[in-house]
Amino acid sequence: MSAIKELTKGIVKENPTFVQLLGMCPTLAVTTSVANGLGMGLSATAVLVASNVVISLLRRFIPNKIRIASYIVVIAGFVSMIEMLLKAYLPEISKSLGLFIPLIVVNCIILARAEAFASKNTVGKSALDGLGMGLGFTMALTLISTIREVLGNGTFLGFSILGKSFQPATMLILPPGAFIILGLLIGLINLIVARKGGKAE
Amino acid sequence: MKENENMFTLAGVLFVITAIVALLLASVNQLTAQTIQENATKEQEAARMAVLQLAETFEDVPLQLTDDSLVQQVYAGYSGEELVGYCVSVTPNGFGGPISMMVGIRADGSIEAVKIVSMSETPGLGSKAQDPIFSGQFSGKKVTKPIQVIKSGEADQNEIIAVAGATVTSQAITNGVNAAISVVDDLQSGGTQ
């Protein structure tokens, strides 16, 4: 695949959230506000690119039997570093995302890309793959958060945009709302991709 | 990937990787630890100033507390030589975990303000307890008995109205305020020291 394709495949065709169905747990939990969704997406992207690069660099060095353990050490290392950097230099975001920063370690997307791609491809391609998947994840989170925050709380990025008389659908901010919105979006996006695929042929 | 991967190769590679990651982590920690500590201190300072506005300096008040006490620390706030009041840091258990709050109580025993420093309550429900509409209810109250939480209607001097749909959070915060009032009461009557 060309370099550009490596980058863009993660955005729609192989979107980690809507197509690969990876990282569902943080997706459901963190998308209660756009700020949280964006913050989490960008942090996860940073870890994803860094870990893809390092694992690709080490791919001939790590024996098969201990590869998962090695990937986890690398990923956890980067997440811990990001957590410390956020706490020190962006404390507001750190407080807002709270427990979900350390949970990036078990975000399936990162381990999946390490195993499926970075361990078998060059550093350059792995970096692009990480960036593309990370951006796709961030866009998915932002989309879901926007729907949940606007309809469930009447605000966008904390700013009240639907006026005082708007009665928010509070359920959307709670877990059931997360499942419902996510399910509807997965159905919608896969429908669009299938239709486009049908027309192209 | 090699075929005869003996235990030593496997252990060796894992050791090298973990050692390097550990080194990197130690470096980042070295770099950020002080800033993180300063941020935490600044946050506590800001919370103290927010709930006892006339105070300029704060002094830690040493206390004997029971293990299950909600109170973490008490600071006496002074403006010059004059005692303005007390800032009590309390951590009641909310719906989603401990709620860290600061309660400012004036020297005359009335509540000046309640500030939530951190909480992990349900967004859109318990989190609304941070809004002044709820937390502002405590300001100005001077009570002799613990404050009660009611769900609706008119709240009298000894009551506050809960956030709709978030009774646990509202009760937790009220418990925190009551604990703060109680410990300041004890202090002023010379009890806890």
XYZ file of C-alpha atoms in Angstrom:
394
model
C 0.000 0.000 0.000
C 1.182 3.497 -0.655
C 2.159 5.702 2.247
C -0.957 7.858 2.027
C -3.221 4.800 2.074
C -1.529 3.602 5.276
C -2.495 6.891 6.866
C -6.046 7.202 5.567
C -7.224 3.637 5.997
C -7.654 4.188 9.728
C -10.020 7.091 9.201
C -12.956 5.417 7.489
C -12.366 2.046 5.808
C -10.651 0.460 8.813
C -11.816 2.870 11.488
C -10.870 1.267 14.814
C -14.140 2.205 16.510
C -16.811 1.818 13.847
C -15.347 -0.916 11.665
C -12.819 -2.838 13.742
C -14.850 -2.421 16.948
C -11.738 -1.963 19.073
C -11.393 0.115 22.236
C -15.118 0.015 23.015
C -14.666 0.477 26.763
C -13.020 3.903 26.773
C -15.231 4.918 23.839
C -18.378 4.336 25.859
C -17.055 5.820 29.067
C -15.152 8.888 27.942
C -17.524 10.337 25.328
C -19.682 12.222 27.829
C -18.230 15.513 26.650
C -16.403 16.712 23.539
C -13.446 17.941 25.592
C -12.989 14.497 27.135
C -13.400 12.722 23.809
C -10.821 14.934 22.091
C -8.398 14.742 24.995
C -8.583 10.981 25.166
C -8.347 10.563 21.391
C -5.256 12.723 21.088
C -3.540 11.104 24.076
C -4.256 7.636 22.701
C -2.953 8.740 19.284
C 0.310 9.906 20.842
C 0.771 6.562 22.591
C -0.240 4.653 19.465
C 2.300 6.378 17.201
C 5.086 6.119 19.787
C 4.466 2.457 20.524
C 4.063 1.524 16.840
C 7.410 3.164 16.055
C 9.272 1.503 18.930
C 7.749 -1.925 18.341
C 8.521 -1.701 14.646
C 12.120 -0.772 15.491
C 12.387 -3.779 17.801
C 10.512 -6.217 15.608
C 13.522 -8.362 14.707
C 14.838 -8.272 18.239
C 11.822 -9.552 20.175
C 11.429 -13.344 20.272
C 7.993 -14.626 19.347
C 7.234 -16.196 22.717
C 7.513 -12.973 24.683
C 6.168 -10.546 22.146
C 2.890 -9.697 23.914
C 4.687 -9.130 27.208
C 7.208 -6.861 25.488
C 4.514 -4.851 23.705
C 2.657 -4.316 26.972
C 5.814 -3.059 28.693
C 6.455 -0.578 25.902
C 2.824 0.595 25.753
C 2.517 0.906 29.533
C 5.782 2.839 29.603
C 4.525 5.399 27.118
C 1.151 5.735 28.843
C 2.836 6.345 32.189
C 5.009 9.011 30.602
C 2.006 10.714 29.005
C 0.168 10.570 32.333
C 3.026 12.300 34.153
C 3.394 14.920 31.424
C -0.352 15.653 31.459
C -0.446 15.919 35.253
C 2.434 18.356 35.195
C 1.642 20.544 32.191
C -2.086 20.105 31.460
C -3.565 19.416 34.926
C -7.135 20.401 33.941
C -7.317 17.793 31.175
C -5.612 15.276 33.413
C -8.248 15.741 36.102
C -11.040 15.590 33.572
C -9.879 12.335 31.999
C -8.910 10.915 35.371
C -8.764 7.142 35.443
C -9.046 6.806 31.674
C -5.498 7.911 30.989
C -3.910 4.880 32.634
C -6.609 2.765 30.976
C -5.112 3.625 27.581
C -2.700 0.785 28.318
C -5.475 -1.761 27.827
C -7.038 0.041 24.892
C -7.236 -2.809 22.400
C -6.443 -0.553 19.472
C -2.849 -0.101 20.555
C -2.107 -3.749 21.203
C -3.997 -4.763 18.047
C -1.973 -2.461 15.798
C 1.253 -3.573 17.464
C 0.455 -7.207 16.842
C -1.195 -6.894 13.436
C 0.964 -4.215 11.857
C 3.924 -2.709 13.670
C 5.545 -6.071 14.359
C 5.527 -6.856 10.633
C 6.161 -3.558 8.887
C 8.747 -0.820 8.559
C 9.007 2.077 10.971
C 7.739 4.659 8.512
C 4.623 2.690 7.609
C 3.995 1.802 11.240
C 4.130 5.439 12.245
C 1.615 6.347 9.543
C -0.613 3.434 10.506
C -0.536 4.563 14.138
C -1.319 8.144 13.175
C -4.178 7.139 10.884
C -5.741 4.778 13.401
C -5.310 7.336 16.151
C -6.957 10.057 14.094
C -9.802 7.708 13.151
C -10.278 6.904 16.837
C -10.207 10.593 17.764
C -12.746 11.452 15.090
C -15.026 8.640 16.233
C -14.785 9.780 19.846
C -15.440 13.397 18.879
C -18.466 12.438 16.799
C -20.004 10.351 19.576
C -19.182 12.963 22.242
C -20.729 15.735 20.177
C -24.025 13.871 19.873
C -24.039 12.892 23.538
C -23.037 16.282 24.867
C -25.276 18.421 22.620
C -28.400 16.291 22.979
C -27.723 15.003 26.466
C -26.494 18.184 28.121
C -27.311 21.037 25.761
C -23.675 22.103 25.584
C -20.725 21.803 23.214
C -17.248 22.029 24.706
C -18.936 23.322 27.835
C -20.740 26.181 26.087
C -24.508 26.104 26.314
C -25.692 26.155 22.731
C -29.309 25.088 22.792
C -30.623 27.658 25.194
C -32.310 27.431 28.570
C -35.613 25.977 27.419
C -33.961 22.876 25.997
C -34.672 19.800 28.090
C -31.618 17.586 27.655
C -32.071 13.864 27.088
C -30.039 12.968 30.148
C -30.030 9.285 29.274
C -27.569 10.046 26.487
C -24.982 11.123 29.030
C -25.365 7.838 30.905
C -24.111 4.378 29.862
C -27.311 3.232 28.080
C -27.122 6.315 25.872
C -23.530 5.494 25.026
C -24.415 2.008 23.817
C -27.382 3.243 21.806
C -25.551 6.079 20.052
C -22.534 3.886 19.345
C -24.712 1.113 17.940
C -26.644 3.479 15.700
C -23.446 5.077 14.399
C -21.804 1.714 13.681
C -24.883 0.671 11.710
C -25.016 3.969 9.823
C -21.334 4.083 8.918
C -21.208 0.465 7.806
C -24.303 1.101 5.687
C -22.599 4.044 3.982
C -19.376 2.116 3.410
C -21.292 -0.868 2.002
C -23.304 1.335 -0.353
C -20.171 3.081 -1.591
C -18.457 -0.267 -2.087
C -21.443 -1.554 -4.066
C -21.514 1.492 -6.363
C -17.759 1.357 -7.048
C -18.152 -2.122 -8.408
C 12.317 -15.516 14.901
C 14.841 -17.993 16.205
C 13.844 -21.621 16.837
C 15.947 -22.546 19.851
C 14.845 -19.684 22.065
C 16.060 -20.775 25.405
C 14.881 -19.342 28.681
C 17.927 -17.089 28.952
C 17.356 -15.349 25.638
C 13.725 -14.754 26.492
C 14.507 -13.489 29.978
C 17.407 -11.435 28.681
C 15.397 -9.620 26.022
C 12.548 -8.890 28.434
C 15.079 -7.633 30.972
C 16.682 -5.248 28.491
C 13.347 -3.870 27.325
C 12.026 -3.387 30.858
C 15.292 -1.843 32.006
C 15.218 0.755 29.235
C 11.551 1.580 29.828
C 12.221 1.877 33.565
C 15.073 4.278 32.858
C 12.878 6.436 30.632
C 10.102 6.475 33.224
C 12.515 7.512 35.952
C 13.735 10.379 33.775
C 10.255 11.672 32.995
C 9.374 11.341 36.679
C 12.446 13.336 37.616
C 11.406 15.985 35.129
C 7.790 16.308 36.209
C 7.571 15.373 39.896
C 8.142 18.851 41.211
C 5.664 20.493 38.845
C 3.024 17.922 39.758
C 3.569 18.590 43.447
C 3.385 22.341 42.876
C 0.145 21.950 40.947
C -1.402 20.003 43.807
C -0.291 22.598 46.360
C -1.560 25.470 44.202
C -4.908 23.737 43.839
C -5.283 23.385 47.610
C -4.198 27.023 48.135
C -6.701 28.221 45.552
C -9.472 26.194 47.173
C -8.652 27.675 50.589
C -8.675 31.208 49.234
C -11.956 30.556 47.435
C -13.839 29.482 50.545
C -12.466 32.028 53.019
C -11.965 35.172 50.996
C -10.865 37.559 53.714
C -8.047 35.335 54.906
C -4.517 36.144 53.782
C -2.466 33.495 55.508
C -3.277 29.956 56.554
C -1.927 27.868 59.367
C -2.283 24.134 59.682
C -4.186 23.139 62.810
C -2.949 19.821 64.233
C -5.824 17.523 65.150
C -6.561 14.185 66.721
C -9.004 12.523 64.341
C -10.608 9.097 64.357
C -9.865 6.778 61.436
C -13.333 7.041 59.950
C -13.447 10.818 60.134
C -14.255 12.559 56.850
C -11.957 15.426 57.799
C -8.472 15.474 56.238
C -7.019 18.760 57.425
C -8.036 22.005 59.057
C -6.387 25.344 58.306
C -6.973 28.451 60.358
C -7.206 31.534 58.141
C -5.821 34.847 59.400
C -5.955 38.396 58.135
C -2.973 39.858 59.910
C -3.406 38.800 63.524
C -7.141 38.348 63.362
C -8.716 34.909 62.975
C -11.010 35.041 59.945
C -12.184 31.463 60.118
C -11.280 27.902 59.215
C -10.835 25.942 55.981
C -11.648 22.288 56.409
C -10.624 19.741 53.802
C -13.085 16.822 53.833
C -13.461 13.732 51.668
C -16.905 12.133 51.933
C -17.747 9.086 49.815
C -19.856 10.013 46.846
C -21.625 7.846 44.298
C -18.558 7.285 42.149
C -15.789 7.512 44.729
C -14.414 10.011 47.264
C -15.327 13.662 46.803
C -12.560 16.040 47.784
C -13.991 19.316 49.083
C -13.021 22.438 50.986
C -15.446 24.050 53.438
C -14.862 27.609 54.628
C -16.314 28.410 58.043
C -16.076 31.900 59.482
C -15.012 32.625 63.033
C -18.645 33.280 63.960
C -19.544 29.703 62.983
C -21.377 30.464 59.759
C -20.463 28.712 56.505
C -18.807 31.019 54.019
C -18.553 28.680 51.042
C -18.204 25.103 49.880
C -15.860 24.238 47.044
C -15.590 20.861 45.322
C -11.915 20.239 44.548
C -12.365 16.927 42.776
C -15.108 14.390 42.261
C -15.938 11.531 39.973
C -19.715 11.690 40.101
C -22.040 10.891 37.205
C -21.734 13.528 34.522
C -24.980 15.403 34.037
C -26.341 14.263 37.390
C -24.042 14.144 40.419
C -21.581 16.440 38.679
C -24.231 19.166 38.812
C -23.515 19.408 42.521
C -20.594 21.611 41.566
C -22.957 24.249 40.158
C -23.534 27.243 42.439
C -27.260 26.453 42.381
C -26.517 23.506 44.639
C -23.231 24.299 46.382
C -24.273 27.902 46.981
C -27.099 26.735 49.256
C -24.627 26.250 52.093
C -23.253 29.776 52.018
C -24.331 31.908 54.919
C -25.882 29.082 56.920
C -25.229 28.976 60.621
C -26.534 25.770 62.162
C -26.532 24.017 65.517
C -27.666 20.614 64.257
C -26.456 18.671 61.180
C -27.890 19.944 57.897
C -30.551 17.694 56.346
C -31.092 16.962 52.660
C -34.599 17.276 51.267
C -35.655 16.415 47.737
C -38.061 19.259 47.022
C -40.054 22.065 48.537
C -38.912 24.979 50.629
C -35.672 24.436 52.532
C -35.500 25.989 55.963
C -32.309 27.143 57.671
C -31.320 23.581 58.558
C -32.008 22.014 55.164
C -30.743 22.016 51.601
C -32.384 20.720 48.440
C -30.701 17.818 46.671
C -29.687 17.844 42.996
C -32.553 16.213 41.084
C -31.685 12.551 40.511
C -28.452 12.743 42.505
C -29.441 12.168 46.111
C -26.349 10.135 47.001
C -23.991 12.838 45.772
C -26.011 15.553 47.510
C -26.056 13.615 50.781
C -22.326 12.932 50.590
C -21.504 16.600 50.147
C -23.830 17.502 52.995
C -22.129 14.911 55.199
C -18.825 16.559 54.366
C -20.152 19.983 55.315
C -21.585 18.645 58.572
C -18.274 16.992 59.451
C -16.497 20.306 58.829
C -18.943 22.214 61.018
C -18.584 19.624 63.746
C -14.792 19.726 63.830
C -14.703 23.545 63.877
C -17.272 23.503 66.695
C -15.004 21.167 68.653
C -11.990 23.376 67.991
C -13.694 26.515 69.110
C -14.921 24.956 72.307
C -11.356 23.758 72.919
C -12.231 20.088 72.457
C -10.090 18.408 69.776
C -6.696 19.680 70.901
